Short mmCIF file of C-alpha atoms in Angstrom, two decimals:
data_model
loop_
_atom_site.label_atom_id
_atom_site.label_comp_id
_atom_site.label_asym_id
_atom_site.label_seq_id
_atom_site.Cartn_x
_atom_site.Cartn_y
_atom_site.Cartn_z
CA UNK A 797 13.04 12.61 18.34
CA UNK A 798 13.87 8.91 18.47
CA UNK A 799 17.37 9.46 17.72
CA UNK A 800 17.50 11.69 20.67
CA UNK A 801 15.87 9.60 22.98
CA UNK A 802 18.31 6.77 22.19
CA UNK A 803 21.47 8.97 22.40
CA UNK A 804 19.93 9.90 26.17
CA UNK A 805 20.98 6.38 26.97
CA UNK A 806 24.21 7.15 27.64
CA UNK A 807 22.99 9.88 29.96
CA UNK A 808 20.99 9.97 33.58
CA UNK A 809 20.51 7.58 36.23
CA UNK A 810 19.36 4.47 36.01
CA UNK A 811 15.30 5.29 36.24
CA UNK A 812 15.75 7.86 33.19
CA UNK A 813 17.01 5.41 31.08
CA UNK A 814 14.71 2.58 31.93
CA UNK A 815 12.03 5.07 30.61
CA UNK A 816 14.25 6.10 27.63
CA UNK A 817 14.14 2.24 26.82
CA UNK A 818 10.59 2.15 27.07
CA UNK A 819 9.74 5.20 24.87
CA UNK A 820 12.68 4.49 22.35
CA UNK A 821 10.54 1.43 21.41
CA UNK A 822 7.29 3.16 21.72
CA UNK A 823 8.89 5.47 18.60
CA UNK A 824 9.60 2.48 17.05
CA UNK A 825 5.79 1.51 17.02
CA UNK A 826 5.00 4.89 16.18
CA UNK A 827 7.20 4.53 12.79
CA UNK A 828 5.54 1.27 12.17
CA UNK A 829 1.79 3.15 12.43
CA UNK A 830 3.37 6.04 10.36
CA UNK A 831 4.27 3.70 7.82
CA UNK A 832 0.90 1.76 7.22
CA UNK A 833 -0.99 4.72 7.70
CA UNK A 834 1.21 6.77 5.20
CA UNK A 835 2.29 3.82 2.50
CA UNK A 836 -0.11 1.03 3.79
CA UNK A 837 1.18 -2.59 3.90
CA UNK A 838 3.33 -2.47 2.01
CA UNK A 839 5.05 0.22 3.87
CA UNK A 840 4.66 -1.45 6.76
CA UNK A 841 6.32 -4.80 5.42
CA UNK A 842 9.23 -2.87 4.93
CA UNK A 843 9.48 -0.61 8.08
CA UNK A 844 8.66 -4.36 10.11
CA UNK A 845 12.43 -5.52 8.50
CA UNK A 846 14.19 -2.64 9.03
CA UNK A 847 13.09 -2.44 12.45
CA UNK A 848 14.02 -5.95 13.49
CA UNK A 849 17.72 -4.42 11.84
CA UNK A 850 18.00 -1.51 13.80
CA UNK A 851 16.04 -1.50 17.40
CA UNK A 852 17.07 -5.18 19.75
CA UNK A 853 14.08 -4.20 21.92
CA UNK A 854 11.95 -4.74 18.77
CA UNK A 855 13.40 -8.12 17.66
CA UNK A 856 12.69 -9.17 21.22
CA UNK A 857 9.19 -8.07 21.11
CA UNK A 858 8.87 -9.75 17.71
CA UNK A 859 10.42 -13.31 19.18
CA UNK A 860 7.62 -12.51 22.23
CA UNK A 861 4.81 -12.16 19.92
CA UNK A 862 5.78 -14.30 17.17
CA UNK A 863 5.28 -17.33 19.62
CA UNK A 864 1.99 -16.85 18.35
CA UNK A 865 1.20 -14.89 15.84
CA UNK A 866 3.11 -15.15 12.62
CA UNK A 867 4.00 -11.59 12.13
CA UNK A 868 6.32 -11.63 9.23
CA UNK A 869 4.51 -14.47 7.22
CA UNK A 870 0.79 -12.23 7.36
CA UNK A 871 2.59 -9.15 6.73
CA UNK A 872 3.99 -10.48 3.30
CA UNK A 873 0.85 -12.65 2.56
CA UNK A 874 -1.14 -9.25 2.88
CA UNK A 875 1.50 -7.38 1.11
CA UNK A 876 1.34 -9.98 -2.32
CA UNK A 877 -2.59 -9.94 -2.12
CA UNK A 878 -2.65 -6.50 -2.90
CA UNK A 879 -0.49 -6.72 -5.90
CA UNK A 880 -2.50 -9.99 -6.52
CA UNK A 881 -5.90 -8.74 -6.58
CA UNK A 882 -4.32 -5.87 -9.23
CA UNK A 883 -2.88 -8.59 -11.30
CA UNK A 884 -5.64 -11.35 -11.12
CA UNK A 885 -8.49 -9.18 -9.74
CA UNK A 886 -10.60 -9.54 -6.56
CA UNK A 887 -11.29 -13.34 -7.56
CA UNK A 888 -8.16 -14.43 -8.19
CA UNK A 889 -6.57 -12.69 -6.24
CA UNK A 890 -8.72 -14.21 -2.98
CA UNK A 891 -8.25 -17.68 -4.74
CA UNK A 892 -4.69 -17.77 -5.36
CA UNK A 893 -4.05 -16.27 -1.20
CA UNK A 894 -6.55 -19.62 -0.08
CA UNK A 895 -4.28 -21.89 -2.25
CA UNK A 896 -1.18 -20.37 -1.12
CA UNK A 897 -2.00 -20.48 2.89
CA UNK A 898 -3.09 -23.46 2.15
CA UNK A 899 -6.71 -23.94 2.64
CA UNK A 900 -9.20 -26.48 1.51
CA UNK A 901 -12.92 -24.94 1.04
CA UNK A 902 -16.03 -25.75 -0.75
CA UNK A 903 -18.50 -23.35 -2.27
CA UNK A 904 -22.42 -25.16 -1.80
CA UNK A 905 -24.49 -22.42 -4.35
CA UNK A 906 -28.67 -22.82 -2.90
CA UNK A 907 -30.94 -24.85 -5.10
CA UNK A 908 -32.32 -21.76 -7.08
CA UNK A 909 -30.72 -18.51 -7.30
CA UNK A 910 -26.97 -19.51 -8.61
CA UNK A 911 -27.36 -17.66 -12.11
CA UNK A 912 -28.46 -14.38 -10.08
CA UNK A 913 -25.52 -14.92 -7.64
CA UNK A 914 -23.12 -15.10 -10.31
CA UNK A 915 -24.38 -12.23 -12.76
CA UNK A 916 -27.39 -10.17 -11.24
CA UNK A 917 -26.70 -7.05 -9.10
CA UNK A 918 -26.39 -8.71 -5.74
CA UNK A 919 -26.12 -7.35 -1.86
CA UNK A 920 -24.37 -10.57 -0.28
CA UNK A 921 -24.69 -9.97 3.57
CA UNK A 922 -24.17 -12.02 6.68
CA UNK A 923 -21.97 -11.97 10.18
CA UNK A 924 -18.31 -11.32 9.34
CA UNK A 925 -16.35 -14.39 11.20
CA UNK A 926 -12.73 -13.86 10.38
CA UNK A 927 -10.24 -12.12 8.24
CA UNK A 928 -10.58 -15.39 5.92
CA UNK A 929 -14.30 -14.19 5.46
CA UNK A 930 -14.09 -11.75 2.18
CA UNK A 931 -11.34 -14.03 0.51
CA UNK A 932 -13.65 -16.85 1.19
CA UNK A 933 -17.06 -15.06 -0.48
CA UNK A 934 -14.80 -13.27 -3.46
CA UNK A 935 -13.38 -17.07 -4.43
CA UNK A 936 -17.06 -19.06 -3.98
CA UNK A 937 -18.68 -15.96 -5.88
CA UNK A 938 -15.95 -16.06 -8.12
CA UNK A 939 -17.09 -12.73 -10.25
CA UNK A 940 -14.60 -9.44 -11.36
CA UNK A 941 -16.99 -6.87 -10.24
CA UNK A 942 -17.67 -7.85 -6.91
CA UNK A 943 -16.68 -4.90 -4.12
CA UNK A 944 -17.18 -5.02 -0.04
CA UNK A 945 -18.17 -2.10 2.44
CA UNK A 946 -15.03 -3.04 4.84
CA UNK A 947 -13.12 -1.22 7.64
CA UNK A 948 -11.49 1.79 6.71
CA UNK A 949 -7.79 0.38 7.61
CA UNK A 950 -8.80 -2.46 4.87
CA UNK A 951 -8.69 0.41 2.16
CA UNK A 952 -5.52 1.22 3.86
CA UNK A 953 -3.37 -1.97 2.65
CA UNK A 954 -3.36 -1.16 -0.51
CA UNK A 955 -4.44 0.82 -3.69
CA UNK A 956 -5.90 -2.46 -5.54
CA UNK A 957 -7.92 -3.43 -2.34
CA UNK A 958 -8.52 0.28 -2.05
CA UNK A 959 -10.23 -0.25 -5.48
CA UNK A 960 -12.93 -2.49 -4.71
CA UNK A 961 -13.62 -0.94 -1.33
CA UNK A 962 -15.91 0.89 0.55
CA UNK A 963 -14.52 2.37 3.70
CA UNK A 964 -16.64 2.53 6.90
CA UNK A 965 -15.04 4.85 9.69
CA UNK A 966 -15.58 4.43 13.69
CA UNK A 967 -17.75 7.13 14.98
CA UNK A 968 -16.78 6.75 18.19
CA UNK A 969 -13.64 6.28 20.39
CA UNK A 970 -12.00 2.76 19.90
CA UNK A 971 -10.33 0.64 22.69
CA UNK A 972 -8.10 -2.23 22.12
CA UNK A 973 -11.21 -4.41 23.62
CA UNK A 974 -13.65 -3.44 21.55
CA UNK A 975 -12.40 -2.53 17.99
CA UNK A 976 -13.07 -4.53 15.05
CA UNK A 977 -14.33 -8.39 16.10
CA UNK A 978 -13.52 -10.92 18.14
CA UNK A 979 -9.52 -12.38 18.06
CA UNK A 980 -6.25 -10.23 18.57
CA UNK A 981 -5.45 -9.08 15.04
CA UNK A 982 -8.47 -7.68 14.06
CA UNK A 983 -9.02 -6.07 17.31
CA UNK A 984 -5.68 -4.55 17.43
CA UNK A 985 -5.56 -3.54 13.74
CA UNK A 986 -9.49 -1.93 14.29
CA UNK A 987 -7.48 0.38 16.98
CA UNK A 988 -4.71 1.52 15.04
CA UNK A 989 -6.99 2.31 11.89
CA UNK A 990 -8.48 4.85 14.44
CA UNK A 991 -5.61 6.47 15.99
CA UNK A 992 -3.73 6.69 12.14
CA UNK A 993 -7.28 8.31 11.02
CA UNK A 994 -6.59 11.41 14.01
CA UNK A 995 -9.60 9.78 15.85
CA UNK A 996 -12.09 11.13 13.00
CA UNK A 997 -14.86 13.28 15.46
CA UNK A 998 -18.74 11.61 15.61
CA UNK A 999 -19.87 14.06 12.66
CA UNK A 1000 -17.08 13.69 10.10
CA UNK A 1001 -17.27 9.76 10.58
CA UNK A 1002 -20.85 9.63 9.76
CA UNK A 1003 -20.71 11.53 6.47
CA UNK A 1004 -17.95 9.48 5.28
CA UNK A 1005 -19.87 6.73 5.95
CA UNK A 1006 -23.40 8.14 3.87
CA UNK A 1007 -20.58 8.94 1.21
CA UNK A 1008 -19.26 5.28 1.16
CA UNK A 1009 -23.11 4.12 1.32
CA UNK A 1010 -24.22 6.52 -1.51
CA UNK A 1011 -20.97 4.81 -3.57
CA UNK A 1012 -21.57 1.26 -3.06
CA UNK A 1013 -25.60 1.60 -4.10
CA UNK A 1014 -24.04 2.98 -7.16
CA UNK A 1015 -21.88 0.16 -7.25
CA UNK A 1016 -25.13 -2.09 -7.11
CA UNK A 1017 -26.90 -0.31 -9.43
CA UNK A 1018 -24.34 -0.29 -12.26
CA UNK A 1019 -24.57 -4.38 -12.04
CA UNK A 1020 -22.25 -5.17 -9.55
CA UNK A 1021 -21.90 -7.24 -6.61
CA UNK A 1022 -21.40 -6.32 -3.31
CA UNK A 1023 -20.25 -7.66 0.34
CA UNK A 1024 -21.19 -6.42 3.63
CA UNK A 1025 -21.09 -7.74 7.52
CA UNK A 1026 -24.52 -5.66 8.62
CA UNK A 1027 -23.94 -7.19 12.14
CA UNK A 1028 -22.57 -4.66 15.11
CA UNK A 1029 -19.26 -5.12 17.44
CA UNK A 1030 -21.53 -5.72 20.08
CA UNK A 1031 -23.59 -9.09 19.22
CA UNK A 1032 -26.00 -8.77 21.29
CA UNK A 1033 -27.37 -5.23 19.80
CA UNK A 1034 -29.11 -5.21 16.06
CA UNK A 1035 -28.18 -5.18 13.14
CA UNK A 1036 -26.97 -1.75 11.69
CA UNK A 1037 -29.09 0.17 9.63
CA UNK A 1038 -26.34 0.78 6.63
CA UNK A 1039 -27.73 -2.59 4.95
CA UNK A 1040 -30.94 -1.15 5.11
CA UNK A 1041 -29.68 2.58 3.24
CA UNK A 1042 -28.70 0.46 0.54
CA UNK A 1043 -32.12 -1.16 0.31
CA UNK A 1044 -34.38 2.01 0.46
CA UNK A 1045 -31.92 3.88 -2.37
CA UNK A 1046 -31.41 1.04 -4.42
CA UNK A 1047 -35.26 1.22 -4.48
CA UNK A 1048 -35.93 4.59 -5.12
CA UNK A 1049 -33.34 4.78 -7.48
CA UNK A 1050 -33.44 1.11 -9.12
CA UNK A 1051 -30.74 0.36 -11.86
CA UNK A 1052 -32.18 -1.90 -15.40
CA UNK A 1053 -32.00 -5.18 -13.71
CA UNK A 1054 -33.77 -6.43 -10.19
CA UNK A 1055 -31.29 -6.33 -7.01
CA UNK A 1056 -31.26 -9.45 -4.86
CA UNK A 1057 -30.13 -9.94 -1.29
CA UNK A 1058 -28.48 -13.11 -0.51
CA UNK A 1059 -27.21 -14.35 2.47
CA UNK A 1060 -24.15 -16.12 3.64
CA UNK A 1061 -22.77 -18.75 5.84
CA UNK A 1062 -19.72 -19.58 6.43
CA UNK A 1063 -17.95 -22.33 8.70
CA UNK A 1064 -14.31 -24.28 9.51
CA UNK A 1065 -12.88 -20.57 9.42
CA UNK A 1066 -10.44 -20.99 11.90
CA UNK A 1067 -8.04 -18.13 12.41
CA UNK A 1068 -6.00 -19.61 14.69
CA UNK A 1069 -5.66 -22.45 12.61
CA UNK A 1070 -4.40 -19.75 9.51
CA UNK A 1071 -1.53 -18.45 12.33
CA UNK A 1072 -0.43 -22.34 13.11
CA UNK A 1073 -0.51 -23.03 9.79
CA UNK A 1074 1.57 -20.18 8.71
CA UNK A 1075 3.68 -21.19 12.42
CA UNK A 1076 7.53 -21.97 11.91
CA UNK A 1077 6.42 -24.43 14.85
CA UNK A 1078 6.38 -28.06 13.20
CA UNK A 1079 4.07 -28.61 15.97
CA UNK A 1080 2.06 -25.90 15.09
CA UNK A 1081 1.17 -26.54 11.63
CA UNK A 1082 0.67 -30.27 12.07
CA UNK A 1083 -2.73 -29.00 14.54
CA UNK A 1084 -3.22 -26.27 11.95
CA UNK A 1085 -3.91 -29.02 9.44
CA UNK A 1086 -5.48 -31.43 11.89
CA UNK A 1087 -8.04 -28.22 12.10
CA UNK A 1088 -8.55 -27.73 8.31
CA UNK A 1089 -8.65 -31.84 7.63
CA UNK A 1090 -12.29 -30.58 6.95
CA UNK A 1091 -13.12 -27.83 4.04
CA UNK A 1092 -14.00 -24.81 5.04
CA UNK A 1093 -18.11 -24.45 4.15
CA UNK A 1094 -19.06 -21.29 2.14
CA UNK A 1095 -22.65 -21.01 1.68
CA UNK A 1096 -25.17 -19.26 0.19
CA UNK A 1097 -28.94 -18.63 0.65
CA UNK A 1098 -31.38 -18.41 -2.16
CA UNK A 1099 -31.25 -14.75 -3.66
CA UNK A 1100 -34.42 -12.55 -2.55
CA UNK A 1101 -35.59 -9.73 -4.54
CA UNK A 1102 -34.80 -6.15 -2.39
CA UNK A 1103 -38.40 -5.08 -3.76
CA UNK A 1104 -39.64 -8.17 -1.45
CA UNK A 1105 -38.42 -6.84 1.34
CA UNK A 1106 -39.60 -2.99 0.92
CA UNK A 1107 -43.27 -4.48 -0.05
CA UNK A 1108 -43.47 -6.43 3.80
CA UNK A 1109 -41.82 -2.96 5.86
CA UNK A 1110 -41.48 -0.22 3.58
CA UNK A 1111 -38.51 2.14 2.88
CA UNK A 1112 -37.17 2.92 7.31
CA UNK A 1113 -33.48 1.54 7.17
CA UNK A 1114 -33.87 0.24 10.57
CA UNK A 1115 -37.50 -2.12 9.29
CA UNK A 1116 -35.30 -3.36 6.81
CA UNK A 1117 -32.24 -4.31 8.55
CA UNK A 1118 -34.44 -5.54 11.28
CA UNK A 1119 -36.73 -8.00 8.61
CA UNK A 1120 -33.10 -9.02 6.92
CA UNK A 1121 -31.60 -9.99 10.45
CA UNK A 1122 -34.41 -11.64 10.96
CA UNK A 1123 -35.03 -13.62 8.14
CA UNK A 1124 -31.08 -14.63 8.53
CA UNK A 1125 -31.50 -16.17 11.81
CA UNK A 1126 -34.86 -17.93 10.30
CA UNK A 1127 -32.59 -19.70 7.92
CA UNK A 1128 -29.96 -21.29 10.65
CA UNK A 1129 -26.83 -18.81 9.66
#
């Protein structure tokens, strides 16, 4: 169909071939979606090049857009974490990326509680931030069998990121505006997960979403460790209740060892400091270091029992999401 449109060029007056222009690169946005959703980003690292080969009113989009965001250079960063966290595993993988942007960090483990964090079967929870957030937590946790409840278009970069993720799926129309959290990339990559997903309906979203729930308790309960940002798109409503599944099962259905919650905080995660840094804009990355001259803080809050938690509210999701949020905000995350 592309082809077509582009051979109509030649063909019409000059209003019919402003709108051939426009659609021709509409198709080739399509093929770029196509490609992630079909081959994920690695797919979509290639498509991006041969695009910019074949289609000018691409490459001038590109120029337009990479004035501030560093297409190419996130693309391929994405693209070698994948085969990274396959080669080196979620750990290494996140610690090698840091090194590699480059980023300076610290990890500050609370007085009591580092032995659990490091070996127990853990929930680690807190408010998202940025992209830099899970590659932060997997390199100051530093531990192979640590997984993350994540966006389903995370799942969607790669098989090895696939691998220690737990897809959650919108369950209800996403705009540009409000999908995923706050900033440009994750907004506009929150929308396309949707549209490449056939805008899953209300019901179907929700059972994949108990499915990914029921998986990651098991994940728990085997020993492992686990990530998730409990807090909603819109800041100002609670916390969801998905935190609070994984409580109530993990306590009906309790592994050998006691599961802790423990919280996170993290600061000095600027994402627009990642995009000047990765800028070909001398300019650019000179503020992109003047922002990191400071490590980035990743910290941790003293492990608490999930039995703790059921004893003060019982076994409603929404009590125990509600008690966790709140004893979050008690601690000054």
């Amino acid at each position: 169909m592309c082809g077509r449109l582009s051979a109509s060029l030649d063909r019409g007056n000059s209003g019919e071939e402003r709108t051939t222009r426009q659609r021709s690169l509409r198709c080739v946005l399509r093929e770029l979606s196509d490609s992630f959703g079909q081959g994920g980003i690695d797919a979509l690292h290639q498509a991006h090049f041969a695009s910019l080969k074949k289609s000018l009113r691409y490459r001038l989009l590109y120029r337009l857009l990479n004035l501030f965001l560093p297409i190419t250079p996130l693309l391929t960063i994405t693209r070698d974490l994948d085969r990274m966290v396959g080669e080196l595993g979620v750990h290494g993988g996140s610690r090698v990326t840091l090194a590699r942007l480059p980023i300076p960090w610290r990890a500050e483990m609370p007085a009591r509680g580092e032995v659990e964090i490091r070996t127990a079967p853990i929930i680690v929870y807190g408010t998202h931030g940025s992209i830099l957030t899970p590659l932060l937590l997997a390199a100051a946790i530093n531990r192979p069998d640590l997984k993350m409840i994540a966006a389903s278009y995370i799942t969607k970069l790669g098989p090895n990121i696939a691998a220690c993720s737990f897809p959650v799926y919108a369950a209800a129309p996403v705009k540009v505006k409000r999908a995923g959290r706050k900033g440009l990339v994750p907004r506009v990559m929150g929308w396309i997960a949707w549209k490449s997903e056939g805008g899953l309906e209300r019901d179907a979203a929700k059972e994949r979403n108990r499915d990914s729930l029921r998986r990651a308790a098991e994940q728990v309960r085997r020993g492992g460790g686990l990530l998730i940002a409990p807090e909603p798109r819109n800041h100002r409503e609670s916390w969801r209740a998905g935190i609070g599944v994984l409580v109530a099962e993990l306590t009906r259905n309790p592994g050998p060892h006691a599961t802790y919650l423990v919280p996170w905080s993290i600061s000095g995660a600027s994402i627009t400091g990642i995009f000047q840094l990765l800028s070909r804009n001398p300019l650019a990355r000179r503020l992109g270091k003047l922002r990191f001259r400071r490590p980035v803080r990743v910290a941790f809050g003293e492990p608490i029992p999930i039995q703790r938690v059921v004893d003060e509210v019982g076994l409603d999701p929404v009590k125990i999401a509600a008690a966790i949020e709140t004893h979050y905000r008690g601690l000054g995350f």
